[in-house]
């Protein structure tokens, strides 16, 4: 196989092969099948830090990570990894993804704020790529890209960034990946979603230890926006928002609130811990927690809860896998798809209380150990 991996993975494999060569007793060469050693089965996608984007029309999802140059494709009905393809060789490509079903294009953005890509997942071709590192401000942290959203009608990408002016900015890119301008400077824009029914960019701002806002930016033009106060009860502002297309907003942090289209709070539910991601389907609000509770024996297993969208009642609490912090929703079926960064898998959670189905989409070795007899290689994933 041809190994196409991140720099971290290539260095790791180099060390691994060096260890094996050094234990060969001074004799002949040792040949290692990297695929078989890494995963036990042929598998091209080696991932950490899972990102997911659902194609509801095709009933599939796309998966990538922060330390890989590839995208995996999973069929959601059969829960099968169908294929894997490279975006740009040896470039750890993405932390954020969004799929444009109208044009059949997958948009990807580097969490480090230095690259953008548009990919045709059917032809597996990278249509465009753009180095945007020149737009990174001097005050940028390691991951200035906070959130992205896509306007499919006008083929524009909105990127919330924490760098630049105090309180950050939202940068707009067109379909040629050229920068069109900036909006909402200094507003502490944290989470973005595009509402195609409203034809508007929905923004949740989250200033430090202060009340944020829900902004409805009509047609993505900040000269035309409506603003509603985001629910706030002191401390850290809620940083997660899910949008019912054309309808209510669901705001999450230490609590979960439903806010109607006029900005009034309809209900509030107290969450067991701080939400790491949220989405909403027709009848359920999905809330993801990166870790379980201290009182739970397997607290390092991530948890997923659903709440009734009309009443806020807790429906079910389910386990997913490890270090789950990203998710998407299939609006056609109502399923939620969770990316498990800790073991390079996704979990597909159906409507109701049924346990989710987990699909292994890759593996990434954390450590290796060759036994003293030279017969076995132990790999920690």
Short mmCIF file of C-alpha atoms in Angstrom, two decimals:
data_model
loop_
_atom_site.label_atom_id
_atom_site.label_comp_id
_atom_site.label_asym_id
_atom_site.label_seq_id
_atom_site.Cartn_x
_atom_site.Cartn_y
_atom_site.Cartn_z
CA UNK A 1 0.00 0.00 0.00
CA UNK A 2 1.03 3.62 -0.40
CA UNK A 3 1.10 5.35 2.98
CA UNK A 4 -0.50 8.82 2.87
CA UNK A 5 -0.59 10.15 6.40
CA UNK A 6 0.03 13.19 8.54
CA UNK A 7 3.55 14.17 9.55
CA UNK A 8 2.87 12.85 13.05
CA UNK A 9 1.83 9.46 11.74
CA UNK A 10 4.75 9.23 9.28
CA UNK A 11 7.22 9.97 12.07
CA UNK A 12 5.51 7.38 14.27
CA UNK A 13 5.76 4.74 11.59
CA UNK A 14 9.38 5.65 10.96
CA UNK A 15 10.17 5.03 14.62
CA UNK A 16 8.19 1.79 14.53
CA UNK A 17 10.11 0.49 11.52
CA UNK A 18 13.37 1.57 13.08
CA UNK A 19 12.59 -0.42 16.22
CA UNK A 20 11.80 -3.48 14.16
CA UNK A 21 14.98 -3.19 12.13
CA UNK A 22 17.01 -2.77 15.30
CA UNK A 23 15.57 -5.97 16.75
CA UNK A 24 16.36 -8.10 13.76
CA UNK A 25 19.43 -9.67 15.37
CA UNK A 26 21.78 -8.21 12.76
CA UNK A 27 20.43 -10.57 10.13
CA UNK A 28 18.23 -9.92 7.13
CA UNK A 29 15.77 -7.15 6.46
CA UNK A 30 12.39 -7.09 8.19
CA UNK A 31 9.35 -6.25 6.08
CA UNK A 32 6.25 -4.82 7.74
CA UNK A 33 2.79 -4.49 6.23
CA UNK A 34 1.83 -1.17 7.80
CA UNK A 35 -1.89 -1.57 7.09
CA UNK A 36 -2.11 -4.96 8.78
CA UNK A 37 0.01 -3.86 11.75
CA UNK A 38 -2.00 -0.68 12.29
CA UNK A 39 -5.55 -1.93 11.96
CA UNK A 40 -5.65 -5.68 11.41
CA UNK A 41 -7.51 -5.15 8.12
CA UNK A 42 -6.96 -3.03 5.02
CA UNK A 43 -8.08 0.47 5.92
CA UNK A 44 -6.84 3.70 4.37
CA UNK A 45 -8.17 6.24 6.84
CA UNK A 46 -6.08 6.88 9.94
CA UNK A 47 -7.90 9.51 11.98
CA UNK A 48 -7.89 11.42 15.22
CA UNK A 49 -10.33 14.14 16.23
CA UNK A 50 -13.37 13.11 14.23
CA UNK A 51 -15.36 15.57 12.13
CA UNK A 52 -18.58 14.45 10.43
CA UNK A 53 -20.84 15.92 7.73
CA UNK A 54 -24.09 14.20 6.74
CA UNK A 55 -25.54 13.94 3.23
CA UNK A 56 -29.20 13.33 4.04
CA UNK A 57 -30.23 12.87 0.40
CA UNK A 58 -27.62 10.19 -0.17
CA UNK A 59 -28.03 8.70 3.34
CA UNK A 60 -24.28 8.81 3.86
CA UNK A 61 -21.79 10.78 5.88
CA UNK A 62 -18.25 12.01 5.40
CA UNK A 63 -15.57 11.72 8.07
CA UNK A 64 -12.20 13.33 8.54
CA UNK A 65 -9.95 14.46 11.38
CA UNK A 66 -7.35 16.96 12.48
CA UNK A 67 -4.34 14.76 11.68
CA UNK A 68 -5.17 13.15 8.34
CA UNK A 69 -5.19 14.02 4.64
CA UNK A 70 -8.14 11.78 3.83
CA UNK A 71 -11.95 11.69 3.91
CA UNK A 72 -13.95 8.52 4.58
CA UNK A 73 -17.45 7.82 3.25
CA UNK A 74 -19.93 5.77 5.34
CA UNK A 75 -23.27 4.41 4.15
CA UNK A 76 -25.65 5.17 7.02
CA UNK A 77 -28.20 2.48 6.17
CA UNK A 78 -25.77 -0.44 6.04
CA UNK A 79 -23.33 1.21 8.53
CA UNK A 80 -20.46 0.40 6.19
CA UNK A 81 -17.27 2.27 5.40
CA UNK A 82 -17.59 2.52 1.62
CA UNK A 83 -14.47 4.33 0.55
CA UNK A 84 -11.62 6.64 1.49
CA UNK A 85 -9.93 9.25 -0.66
CA UNK A 86 -7.17 11.82 -0.27
CA UNK A 87 -7.84 15.56 -0.20
CA UNK A 88 -4.27 16.77 -0.58
CA UNK A 89 -1.40 14.42 0.13
CA UNK A 90 0.55 14.92 3.35
CA UNK A 91 -1.56 17.91 4.41
CA UNK A 92 -3.47 17.42 7.69
CA UNK A 93 -6.53 18.91 6.11
CA UNK A 94 -9.43 19.65 8.31
CA UNK A 95 -11.16 20.14 11.57
CA UNK A 96 -14.42 21.51 10.13
CA UNK A 97 -16.60 20.18 7.28
CA UNK A 98 -19.95 21.00 5.70
CA UNK A 99 -21.68 19.28 2.78
CA UNK A 100 -23.57 21.14 0.05
CA UNK A 101 -26.18 18.65 -1.19
CA UNK A 102 -27.47 21.08 -3.84
CA UNK A 103 -24.15 21.11 -5.68
CA UNK A 104 -22.66 17.82 -4.45
CA UNK A 105 -19.62 19.50 -2.90
CA UNK A 106 -17.86 19.02 0.42
CA UNK A 107 -16.27 22.15 1.92
CA UNK A 108 -13.43 21.73 4.41
CA UNK A 109 -11.61 24.22 6.62
CA UNK A 110 -8.45 23.81 8.65
CA UNK A 111 -8.90 24.33 12.36
CA UNK A 112 -5.61 26.23 12.28
CA UNK A 113 -7.19 28.72 9.90
CA UNK A 114 -4.62 28.23 7.16
CA UNK A 115 -6.41 26.23 4.46
CA UNK A 116 -9.69 25.72 2.60
CA UNK A 117 -10.77 22.95 0.25
CA UNK A 118 -13.75 22.13 -1.96
CA UNK A 119 -14.03 18.43 -2.81
CA UNK A 120 -16.30 16.45 -5.12
CA UNK A 121 -16.79 13.26 -3.07
CA UNK A 122 -18.34 11.35 -5.99
CA UNK A 123 -15.38 11.84 -8.33
CA UNK A 124 -13.00 12.02 -5.31
CA UNK A 125 -11.37 15.08 -6.84
CA UNK A 126 -10.22 18.16 -4.97
CA UNK A 127 -11.92 20.89 -7.00
CA UNK A 128 -10.20 23.83 -5.31
CA UNK A 129 -7.78 24.49 -2.49
CA UNK A 130 -6.61 27.77 -1.03
CA UNK A 131 -3.84 28.75 1.36
CA UNK A 132 -5.38 31.38 3.65
CA UNK A 133 -2.55 31.50 6.19
CA UNK A 134 -1.83 35.08 5.16
CA UNK A 135 -5.08 36.14 6.81
CA UNK A 136 -4.06 34.78 10.21
CA UNK A 137 -3.63 37.61 12.69
CA UNK A 138 -0.67 37.94 15.04
CA UNK A 139 -2.89 37.28 18.05
CA UNK A 140 -4.19 33.94 16.73
CA UNK A 141 -4.10 30.90 18.99
CA UNK A 142 -3.33 27.40 17.68
CA UNK A 143 -6.88 26.84 16.41
CA UNK A 144 -8.53 30.19 15.54
CA UNK A 145 -11.29 28.59 13.42
CA UNK A 146 -14.26 28.23 15.75
CA UNK A 147 -17.12 27.32 13.39
CA UNK A 148 -18.14 27.32 9.73
CA UNK A 149 -21.46 27.48 7.90
CA UNK A 150 -22.36 27.29 4.21
CA UNK A 151 -24.86 29.33 2.23
CA UNK A 152 -25.67 26.78 -0.53
CA UNK A 153 -27.79 29.20 -2.56
CA UNK A 154 -24.93 31.66 -3.10
CA UNK A 155 -22.11 29.16 -2.51
CA UNK A 156 -20.46 31.17 0.25
CA UNK A 157 -18.60 29.89 3.28
CA UNK A 158 -18.78 31.75 6.60
CA UNK A 159 -15.94 31.18 9.06
CA UNK A 160 -16.02 32.39 12.67
CA UNK A 161 -12.46 33.18 13.78
CA UNK A 162 -11.18 34.19 17.19
CA UNK A 163 -8.22 36.21 15.89
CA UNK A 164 -7.95 39.78 14.61
CA UNK A 165 -9.97 42.37 16.51
CA UNK A 166 -10.88 41.68 20.14
CA UNK A 167 -13.98 39.54 19.97
CA UNK A 168 -13.00 37.95 16.66
CA UNK A 169 -14.68 38.15 13.26
CA UNK A 170 -16.66 36.18 10.68
CA UNK A 171 -14.89 35.87 7.32
CA UNK A 172 -16.76 35.18 4.07
CA UNK A 173 -15.33 33.18 1.15
CA UNK A 174 -16.92 32.69 -2.28
CA UNK A 175 -17.02 29.55 -4.45
CA UNK A 176 -13.53 30.32 -5.77
CA UNK A 177 -12.35 30.39 -2.13
CA UNK A 178 -11.45 34.07 -2.41
CA UNK A 179 -12.11 36.24 0.59
CA UNK A 180 -15.16 38.46 0.09
CA UNK A 181 -14.96 40.37 3.35
CA UNK A 182 -15.60 40.26 7.09
CA UNK A 183 -18.71 40.79 9.20
CA UNK A 184 -19.62 40.83 12.90
CA UNK A 185 -16.20 42.04 14.03
CA UNK A 186 -15.81 42.11 17.80
CA UNK A 187 -19.08 40.27 18.54
CA UNK A 188 -17.49 37.07 19.95
CA UNK A 189 -19.26 34.97 17.31
CA UNK A 190 -18.79 31.39 18.45
CA UNK A 191 -21.14 28.98 16.64
CA UNK A 192 -22.57 29.35 13.12
CA UNK A 193 -25.39 27.58 11.31
CA UNK A 194 -27.08 28.35 8.00
CA UNK A 195 -30.87 28.21 7.96
CA UNK A 196 -31.97 27.66 4.34
CA UNK A 197 -35.66 28.14 5.21
CA UNK A 198 -34.97 31.59 6.64
CA UNK A 199 -32.20 32.18 4.09
CA UNK A 200 -30.10 33.48 6.95
CA UNK A 201 -26.91 32.92 8.89
CA UNK A 202 -27.64 32.05 12.52
CA UNK A 203 -24.93 33.10 14.97
CA UNK A 204 -24.55 32.43 18.67
CA UNK A 205 -22.16 34.88 20.32
CA UNK A 206 -20.41 33.85 23.54
CA UNK A 207 -18.47 36.68 25.18
CA UNK A 208 -16.40 35.72 28.20
CA UNK A 209 -18.50 35.62 31.38
CA UNK A 210 -21.22 37.77 29.84
CA UNK A 211 -24.55 37.34 28.10
CA UNK A 212 -24.41 36.45 24.43
CA UNK A 213 -26.84 36.96 21.58
CA UNK A 214 -28.65 34.95 18.94
CA UNK A 215 -28.15 36.80 15.66
CA UNK A 216 -30.25 36.19 12.55
CA UNK A 217 -28.20 37.64 9.70
CA UNK A 218 -30.56 37.75 6.73
CA UNK A 219 -28.91 36.56 3.50
CA UNK A 220 -25.58 36.73 5.34
CA UNK A 221 -25.61 40.55 5.24
CA UNK A 222 -24.91 42.06 8.66
CA UNK A 223 -26.64 45.28 7.68
CA UNK A 224 -29.85 43.25 7.93
CA UNK A 225 -29.99 41.33 11.19
CA UNK A 226 -32.24 40.59 14.11
CA UNK A 227 -30.80 40.12 17.58
CA UNK A 228 -32.21 38.24 20.58
CA UNK A 229 -30.59 37.87 24.00
CA UNK A 230 -29.24 34.37 24.52
CA UNK A 231 -30.28 32.69 27.80
CA UNK A 232 -27.69 33.35 30.49
CA UNK A 233 -27.40 32.58 34.20
CA UNK A 234 -23.90 33.77 35.01
CA UNK A 235 -20.47 32.26 34.47
CA UNK A 236 -19.52 30.99 31.02
CA UNK A 237 -21.98 31.91 28.29
CA UNK A 238 -23.70 29.02 26.44
CA UNK A 239 -21.64 28.17 23.36
CA UNK A 240 -23.80 25.64 21.47
CA UNK A 241 -26.79 26.30 19.24
CA UNK A 242 -28.99 24.06 17.10
CA UNK A 243 -31.60 25.47 14.72
CA UNK A 244 -34.91 24.05 13.65
CA UNK A 245 -35.06 25.25 10.01
CA UNK A 246 -37.38 28.24 9.92
CA UNK A 247 -38.33 27.69 13.56
CA UNK A 248 -36.97 27.63 17.10
CA UNK A 249 -33.42 27.88 18.41
CA UNK A 250 -31.94 25.47 20.97
CA UNK A 251 -29.14 26.94 23.07
CA UNK A 252 -26.92 24.77 25.23
CA UNK A 253 -24.14 25.03 27.80
CA UNK A 254 -24.71 23.94 31.38
CA UNK A 255 -28.44 24.04 30.59
CA UNK A 256 -30.57 23.55 27.51
CA UNK A 257 -33.07 26.20 26.43
CA UNK A 258 -35.64 26.39 23.67
CA UNK A 259 -36.00 29.91 22.26
CA UNK A 260 -38.84 30.64 19.84
CA UNK A 261 -38.49 32.60 16.60
CA UNK A 262 -39.34 35.83 18.45
CA UNK A 263 -36.64 35.36 21.07
CA UNK A 264 -38.84 34.15 23.94
CA UNK A 265 -37.68 31.20 26.08
CA UNK A 266 -40.22 28.36 25.88
CA UNK A 267 -38.55 25.91 28.26
CA UNK A 268 -35.34 25.11 30.09
CA UNK A 269 -33.80 21.75 31.03
CA UNK A 270 -30.91 21.38 33.44
CA UNK A 271 -28.10 19.33 31.89
CA UNK A 272 -25.93 16.91 33.92
CA UNK A 273 -22.75 18.51 32.55
CA UNK A 274 -21.67 21.00 29.90
CA UNK A 275 -22.68 20.12 26.34
CA UNK A 276 -19.85 19.69 23.84
CA UNK A 277 -22.11 19.63 20.74
CA UNK A 278 -25.81 19.80 19.84
CA UNK A 279 -28.16 19.19 16.92
CA UNK A 280 -31.92 19.02 16.43
CA UNK A 281 -34.11 16.74 14.31
CA UNK A 282 -37.86 16.97 13.75
CA UNK A 283 -38.77 15.76 17.26
CA UNK A 284 -35.55 15.43 19.26
CA UNK A 285 -32.73 17.63 20.47
CA UNK A 286 -29.46 15.71 20.61
CA UNK A 287 -26.88 16.74 23.23
CA UNK A 288 -23.37 15.29 23.24
CA UNK A 289 -21.03 15.14 26.24
CA UNK A 290 -17.35 14.42 25.75
CA UNK A 291 -17.18 12.55 29.08
CA UNK A 292 -19.54 10.83 31.46
CA UNK A 293 -20.21 11.95 35.02
CA UNK A 294 -17.81 11.47 37.95
CA UNK A 295 -20.44 9.21 39.50
CA UNK A 296 -20.42 6.92 36.45
CA UNK A 297 -17.89 4.10 36.56
CA UNK A 298 -17.00 4.41 32.87
CA UNK A 299 -16.86 8.21 32.89
CA UNK A 300 -14.33 8.31 30.05
CA UNK A 301 -16.98 6.93 27.70
CA UNK A 302 -18.79 9.83 26.01
CA UNK A 303 -22.54 10.19 26.49
CA UNK A 304 -25.39 11.28 24.24
CA UNK A 305 -28.81 12.46 25.41
CA UNK A 306 -32.00 13.30 23.55
CA UNK A 307 -34.67 15.70 24.74
CA UNK A 308 -38.20 16.17 23.42
CA UNK A 309 -38.16 19.30 21.28
CA UNK A 310 -41.68 20.34 22.33
CA UNK A 311 -41.39 19.91 26.11
CA UNK A 312 -37.69 19.63 26.98
CA UNK A 313 -38.24 16.28 28.71
CA UNK A 314 -35.24 13.93 28.82
CA UNK A 315 -35.94 10.97 26.55
CA UNK A 316 -32.88 8.74 26.85
CA UNK A 317 -29.17 8.81 27.80
CA UNK A 318 -26.94 6.56 25.71
CA UNK A 319 -23.25 5.72 25.50
CA UNK A 320 -21.23 6.39 22.38
CA UNK A 321 -17.44 5.88 22.36
CA UNK A 322 -14.45 7.95 23.51
CA UNK A 323 -13.62 11.67 23.17
CA UNK A 324 -16.76 12.38 21.15
CA UNK A 325 -17.08 16.11 20.57
CA UNK A 326 -18.55 16.55 17.06
CA UNK A 327 -21.82 15.52 15.49
CA UNK A 328 -24.30 16.12 12.68
CA UNK A 329 -27.93 15.21 12.02
CA UNK A 330 -29.59 13.41 9.11
CA UNK A 331 -32.69 15.55 8.63
CA UNK A 332 -34.19 12.93 6.30
CA UNK A 333 -34.20 10.08 8.85
CA UNK A 334 -33.79 11.98 12.12
CA UNK A 335 -30.63 10.00 12.99
CA UNK A 336 -27.74 11.67 14.77
CA UNK A 337 -24.15 10.88 13.75
CA UNK A 338 -21.42 11.30 16.37
CA UNK A 339 -17.69 11.40 15.67
CA UNK A 340 -15.63 9.53 18.28
CA UNK A 341 -12.16 11.05 18.18
CA UNK A 342 -10.74 8.74 20.84
CA UNK A 343 -10.98 5.53 18.80
CA UNK A 344 -11.55 6.76 15.23
CA UNK A 345 -15.15 5.65 14.88
CA UNK A 346 -18.60 7.10 14.35
CA UNK A 347 -21.80 6.17 16.15
CA UNK A 348 -25.15 6.35 14.35
CA UNK A 349 -28.01 6.95 16.79
CA UNK A 350 -31.57 6.33 15.57
CA UNK A 351 -34.69 8.12 16.73
CA UNK A 352 -35.94 6.68 20.04
CA UNK A 353 -34.11 4.67 22.67
CA UNK A 354 -32.38 2.04 20.52
CA UNK A 355 -28.65 1.68 21.06
CA UNK A 356 -26.47 3.30 18.43
CA UNK A 357 -24.40 1.43 15.85
CA UNK A 358 -20.68 2.15 15.85
CA UNK A 359 -18.60 1.99 12.67
CA UNK A 360 -14.82 1.82 12.87
CA UNK A 361 -13.41 4.11 10.20
CA UNK A 362 -9.72 4.17 11.03
CA UNK A 363 -7.03 3.80 13.63
CA UNK A 364 -4.09 5.78 14.87
CA UNK A 365 -1.32 4.20 16.90
CA UNK A 366 -0.53 6.00 20.17
CA UNK A 367 2.36 3.74 21.16
CA UNK A 368 4.10 0.52 20.10
CA UNK A 369 6.02 -2.16 22.01
CA UNK A 370 8.01 -5.06 20.61
CA UNK A 371 8.06 -8.05 22.95
CA UNK A 372 11.45 -9.26 24.20
CA UNK A 373 11.30 -12.41 22.08
CA UNK A 374 10.85 -10.33 18.94
CA UNK A 375 7.76 -12.31 17.99
CA UNK A 376 4.94 -9.84 18.70
CA UNK A 377 4.34 -6.15 18.18
CA UNK A 378 1.81 -4.59 20.58
CA UNK A 379 0.04 -1.44 19.40
CA UNK A 380 -1.95 0.94 21.60
CA UNK A 381 -4.74 2.65 19.67
#
